[in-house]
PDB file of C-alpha atoms in Angstrom:
ATOM      1  CA  MET A   1       0.000   0.000   0.000  1.00 40.00           C
ATOM      2  CA  TYR A   2       1.409   3.379  -0.987  1.00 39.00           C
ATOM      3  CA  ILE A   3       0.804   6.337   1.275  1.00 40.00           C
ATOM      4  CA  PRO A   4       1.704   9.590  -0.552  1.00 38.00           C
ATOM      5  CA  CYS A   5       2.107  11.605   2.657  1.00 39.00           C
ATOM      6  CA  VAL A   6       4.797   9.184   3.880  1.00 41.00           C
ATOM      7  CA  VAL A   7       7.317  10.276   1.286  1.00 39.00           C
ATOM      8  CA  GLU A   8       6.685  13.949   1.988  1.00 40.00           C
ATOM      9  CA  LYS A   9       7.323  13.484   5.737  1.00 43.00           C
ATOM     10  CA  LEU A  10      10.938  12.513   5.224  1.00 40.00           C
ATOM     11  CA  ARG A  11      13.645  14.646   3.735  1.00 36.00           C
ATOM     12  CA  GLU A  12      15.979  12.884   1.363  1.00 41.00           C
ATOM     13  CA  ASP A  13      19.042  13.600   3.521  1.00 40.00           C
ATOM     14  CA  ASP A  14      17.440  11.842   6.534  1.00 41.00           C
ATOM     15  CA  MET A  15      17.773   8.427   4.892  1.00 39.00           C
ATOM     16  CA  LYS A  16      20.771   6.329   3.995  1.00 42.00           C
ATOM     17  CA  LYS A  17      20.728   4.786   0.552  1.00 45.00           C
ATOM     18  CA  GLY A  18      18.754   1.531   0.773  1.00 74.00           C
ATOM     19  CA  ASP A  19      17.556   2.183   4.332  1.00 82.00           C
ATOM     20  CA  TYR A  20      13.816   2.712   4.346  1.00 89.00           C
ATOM     21  CA  SER A  21      13.284   1.934   8.035  1.00 90.00           C
ATOM     22  CA  LYS A  22      11.810   5.385   8.756  1.00 91.00           C
ATOM     23  CA  LEU A  23       9.295   4.903   5.962  1.00 90.00           C
ATOM     24  CA  ALA A  24       8.544   1.381   7.222  1.00 89.00           C
ATOM     25  CA  ARG A  25       7.719   2.778  10.677  1.00 89.00           C
ATOM     26  CA  ILE A  26       5.366   5.384   9.200  1.00 88.00           C
ATOM     27  CA  TRP A  27       3.798   2.733   6.960  1.00 80.00           C
ATOM     28  CA  LEU A  28       3.118   0.479   9.976  1.00 83.00           C
ATOM     29  CA  GLU A  29       1.734   3.385  12.006  1.00 81.00           C
ATOM     30  CA  ASN A  30      -0.658   4.236   9.167  1.00 78.00           C
ATOM     31  CA  SER A  31      -1.673   0.620   8.439  1.00 72.00           C
ATOM     32  CA  SER A  32      -4.087   0.648  11.371  1.00 63.00           C
ATOM     33  CA  LYS A  33      -6.133   3.301   9.527  1.00 67.00           C
ATOM     34  CA  PHE A  34      -7.180   0.853   6.796  1.00 66.00           C
ATOM     35  CA  GLU A  35     -10.241  -1.370   7.146  1.00 66.00           C
ATOM     36  CA  LEU A  36      -8.862  -4.931   7.426  1.00 62.00           C
ATOM     37  CA  ASP A  37      -5.478  -3.982   8.836  1.00 66.00           C
ATOM     38  CA  GLY A  38      -7.104  -1.551  11.250  1.00 64.00           C
ATOM     39  CA  LEU A  39      -9.136  -4.300  12.907  1.00 69.00           C
ATOM     40  CA  ALA A  40      -6.056  -6.422  13.507  1.00 70.00           C
ATOM     41  CA  LEU A  41      -3.408  -3.765  14.211  1.00 74.00           C
ATOM     42  CA  LYS A  42      -5.219  -1.226  16.377  1.00 80.00           C
ATOM     43  CA  GLY A  43      -3.276  -0.851  19.604  1.00 83.00           C
ATOM     44  CA  MET A  44      -0.015  -2.318  18.314  1.00 87.00           C
ATOM     45  CA  LYS A  45       3.028  -0.698  19.939  1.00 92.00           C
ATOM     46  CA  ILE A  46       5.989  -0.348  17.591  1.00 91.00           C
ATOM     47  CA  ASP A  47       9.159  -0.759  19.636  1.00 94.00           C
ATOM     48  CA  CYS A  48      11.975  -0.949  17.097  1.00 95.00           C
ATOM     49  CA  VAL A  49      12.260  -0.470  13.334  1.00 95.00           C
ATOM     50  CA  GLU A  50      15.704  -0.947  11.821  1.00 94.00           C
ATOM     51  CA  LEU A  51      17.028  -2.000   8.463  1.00 94.00           C
ATOM     52  CA  GLY A  52      15.523  -5.488   7.935  1.00 94.00           C
ATOM     53  CA  TYR A  53      14.110  -5.779  11.469  1.00 96.00           C
ATOM     54  CA  ILE A  54      10.884  -4.800  13.265  1.00 95.00           C
ATOM     55  CA  ARG A  55       9.770  -5.532  16.844  1.00 96.00           C
ATOM     56  CA  CYS A  56       6.306  -4.705  18.143  1.00 93.00           C
ATOM     57  CA  TYR A  57       4.189  -5.498  21.192  1.00 93.00           C
ATOM     58  CA  PHE A  58       0.493  -6.210  21.002  1.00 90.00           C
ATOM     59  CA  VAL A  59      -2.184  -6.967  23.589  1.00 92.00           C
ATOM     60  CA  ILE A  60      -4.836  -9.163  21.984  1.00 90.00           C
ATOM     61  CA  PRO A  61      -8.125  -7.215  22.109  1.00 90.00           C
ATOM     62  CA  HIS A  62     -11.485  -8.869  22.717  1.00 91.00           C
ATOM     63  CA  HIS A  63     -12.780  -8.133  19.202  1.00 87.00           C
ATOM     64  CA  LEU A  64     -10.061 -10.434  17.751  1.00 86.00           C
ATOM     65  CA  SER A  65     -11.118 -13.485  19.771  1.00 88.00           C
ATOM     66  CA  ASP A  66     -12.693 -16.685  18.544  1.00 90.00           C
ATOM     67  CA  GLY A  67     -15.467 -18.453  20.440  1.00 88.00           C
ATOM     68  CA  ASN A  68     -12.984 -19.916  22.953  1.00 92.00           C
ATOM     69  CA  GLY A  69     -11.263 -16.674  23.947  1.00 92.00           C
ATOM     70  CA  ASN A  70      -8.223 -17.337  21.755  1.00 92.00           C
ATOM     71  CA  CYS A  71      -6.864 -14.907  19.218  1.00 89.00           C
ATOM     72  CA  ASN A  72      -8.516 -15.456  15.848  1.00 87.00           C
ATOM     73  CA  THR A  73      -6.048 -17.077  13.433  1.00 85.00           C
ATOM     74  CA  GLY A  74      -7.077 -14.792  10.570  1.00 85.00           C
ATOM     75  CA  ALA A  75      -6.353 -11.708  12.666  1.00 84.00           C
ATOM     76  CA  MET A  76      -2.960 -13.160  13.607  1.00 85.00           C
ATOM     77  CA  LEU A  77      -2.287 -13.739   9.905  1.00 85.00           C
ATOM     78  CA  VAL A  78      -2.936 -10.060   9.106  1.00 84.00           C
ATOM     79  CA  LEU A  79      -0.593  -9.021  11.916  1.00 85.00           C
ATOM     80  CA  ILE A  80       2.135 -11.410  10.720  1.00 87.00           C
ATOM     81  CA  ASP A  81       1.686 -10.380   7.080  1.00 87.00           C
ATOM     82  CA  ASP A  82       2.038  -6.664   7.862  1.00 87.00           C
ATOM     83  CA  MET A  83       5.098  -7.217  10.049  1.00 90.00           C
ATOM     84  CA  ALA A  84       6.829  -9.219   7.303  1.00 91.00           C
ATOM     85  CA  ALA A  85       5.910  -6.637   4.681  1.00 89.00           C
ATOM     86  CA  GLY A  86       7.270  -3.862   6.914  1.00 90.00           C
ATOM     87  CA  ALA A  87      10.596  -5.639   7.423  1.00 93.00           C
ATOM     88  CA  ALA A  88      10.963  -6.213   3.665  1.00 91.00           C
ATOM     89  CA  PHE A  89       9.883  -2.628   2.950  1.00 89.00           C
ATOM     90  CA  SER A  90      12.608  -1.329   5.283  1.00 92.00           C
ATOM     91  CA  ILE A  91      15.175  -2.726   2.832  1.00 90.00           C
ATOM     92  CA  THR A  92      13.462  -2.475  -0.557  1.00 88.00           C
ATOM     93  CA  GLY A  93      11.331   0.649  -0.190  1.00 86.00           C
ATOM     94  CA  GLY A  94       8.521  -1.079  -2.082  1.00 81.00           C
ATOM     95  CA  ASN A  95       5.614  -3.448  -1.610  1.00 78.00           C
ATOM     96  CA  LEU A  96       6.394  -6.990  -2.700  1.00 85.00           C
ATOM     97  CA  ALA A  97       4.094  -9.823  -3.687  1.00 86.00           C
ATOM     98  CA  THR A  98       4.017 -12.854  -1.385  1.00 86.00           C
ATOM     99  CA  VAL A  99       5.105 -16.047  -3.161  1.00 88.00           C
ATOM    100  CA  ASN A 100       5.341 -18.372  -0.134  1.00 88.00           C
ATOM    101  CA  PHE A 101       3.928 -18.160   3.395  1.00 87.00           C
ATOM    102  CA  THR A 102       4.446 -20.876   6.042  1.00 88.00           C
ATOM    103  CA  MET A 103       3.128 -20.675   9.610  1.00 87.00           C
ATOM    104  CA  SER A 104       3.514 -22.938  12.631  1.00 86.00           C
ATOM    105  CA  PHE A 105       1.541 -22.242  15.806  1.00 84.00           C
ATOM    106  CA  TYR A 106       2.869 -23.963  18.927  1.00 83.00           C
ATOM    107  CA  SER A 107       0.152 -22.775  21.310  1.00 84.00           C
ATOM    108  CA  THR A 108      -2.776 -20.395  21.470  1.00 85.00           C
ATOM    109  CA  VAL A 109      -2.720 -16.756  22.474  1.00 88.00           C
ATOM    110  CA  LYS A 110      -5.615 -15.652  24.661  1.00 90.00           C
ATOM    111  CA  VAL A 111      -7.463 -12.347  24.746  1.00 91.00           C
ATOM    112  CA  ASN A 112      -5.677  -9.716  26.913  1.00 92.00           C
ATOM    113  CA  GLU A 113      -2.326 -11.501  26.630  1.00 91.00           C
ATOM    114  CA  GLU A 114       0.591  -9.443  25.381  1.00 92.00           C
ATOM    115  CA  VAL A 115       2.757 -10.833  22.600  1.00 91.00           C
ATOM    116  CA  GLU A 116       6.069  -9.700  21.180  1.00 92.00           C
ATOM    117  CA  ILE A 117       6.314  -9.921  17.394  1.00 91.00           C
ATOM    118  CA  GLU A 118       9.697  -9.815  15.654  1.00 94.00           C
ATOM    119  CA  ALA A 119      10.152  -9.770  11.886  1.00 95.00           C
ATOM    120  CA  SER A 120      13.669 -10.198  10.513  1.00 95.00           C
ATOM    121  CA  VAL A 121      14.870 -10.294   6.932  1.00 94.00           C
ATOM    122  CA  VAL A 122      17.019 -13.415   6.759  1.00 93.00           C
ATOM    123  CA  GLY A 123      17.878 -13.516   3.086  1.00 90.00           C
ATOM    124  CA  GLU A 124      17.829 -11.763  -0.241  1.00 88.00           C
ATOM    125  CA  LYS A 125      18.581 -13.273  -3.616  1.00 86.00           C
ATOM    126  CA  GLY A 126      17.796 -11.477  -6.841  1.00 84.00           C
ATOM    127  CA  SER A 127      14.287 -10.115  -6.476  1.00 84.00           C
ATOM    128  CA  LEU A 128      13.377 -12.442  -3.569  1.00 88.00           C
ATOM    129  CA  VAL A 129      13.312 -11.377   0.075  1.00 91.00           C
ATOM    130  CA  SER A 130      12.811 -13.913   2.889  1.00 93.00           C
ATOM    131  CA  VAL A 131      11.497 -12.881   6.320  1.00 94.00           C
ATOM    132  CA  ILE A 132      11.152 -14.862   9.563  1.00 93.00           C
ATOM    133  CA  ILE A 133       8.441 -13.755  12.008  1.00 92.00           C
ATOM    134  CA  ASP A 134       8.493 -14.916  15.634  1.00 90.00           C
ATOM    135  CA  ILE A 135       5.648 -14.390  18.083  1.00 89.00           C
ATOM    136  CA  LYS A 136       6.421 -14.795  21.784  1.00 89.00           C
ATOM    137  CA  LYS A 137       4.253 -14.506  24.892  1.00 85.00           C
ATOM    138  CA  GLU A 138       7.136 -14.446  27.321  1.00 72.00           C
ATOM    139  CA  ARG A 139      10.796 -13.828  26.744  1.00 62.00           C
ATOM    140  CA  PHE A 140      12.271 -16.824  24.864  1.00 56.00           C
ATOM    141  CA  ARG A 141       8.922 -18.669  24.779  1.00 64.00           C
ATOM    142  CA  ARG A 142       7.985 -18.960  21.121  1.00 63.00           C
ATOM    143  CA  GLU A 143       4.284 -19.297  20.339  1.00 71.00           C
ATOM    144  CA  SER A 144       4.560 -19.319  16.575  1.00 73.00           C
ATOM    145  CA  CYS A 145       7.108 -19.094  13.813  1.00 76.00           C
ATOM    146  CA  CYS A 146       6.409 -18.007  10.260  1.00 79.00           C
ATOM    147  CA  ARG A 147       8.446 -17.673   7.121  1.00 82.00           C
ATOM    148  CA  LYS A 148       7.364 -15.444   4.260  1.00 83.00           C
ATOM    149  CA  THR A 149       9.083 -15.062   0.899  1.00 82.00           C
ATOM    150  CA  MET A 150       8.253 -12.064  -1.286  1.00 82.00           C
ATOM    151  CA  ASP A 151       9.185 -11.220  -4.869  1.00 80.00           C
ATOM    152  CA  ALA A 152       9.897  -7.718  -6.179  1.00 72.00           C
ATOM    153  CA  ARG A 153       9.107  -8.753  -9.763  1.00 68.00           C
ATOM    154  CA  TYR A 154       5.430  -8.930  -8.832  1.00 62.00           C
ATOM    155  CA  SER A 155       5.226  -5.859  -6.638  1.00 57.00           C
ATOM    156  CA  TYR A 156       2.076  -3.793  -6.603  1.00 52.00           C
TER     157      TYR A 156
END
């Protein structure tokens, strides 16, 4: 998603060549203003945005729960997707098309629980960018692990 005001907020001399982490932060902050993303990302606290790396904290709100009080998997998918896209954007400066997305959930996350989400670019080859996303409830206790590969040739 392209946000015209994002580019105007940053002066050219504020960014290193190939480092779009400031734009990635603004993109994530503005993502909660869009319909689908807004439902899943509202209340997310962005802690760190660096070149190829993003860390956020999120308390699961009641409106994202399933019938058992767990976080809805679809809402978690939106959160994971946006974090991966932000990490890739911090390096490429563009939106990339997803070509592969693998998720493993090791346990459930309940409503009102806080999770830490980390997205790290782990590889680039040609037009492909690979990102690992970890979700943790407590320090070093992994709840899920995802891998997303995106391709710049099919960017939108």
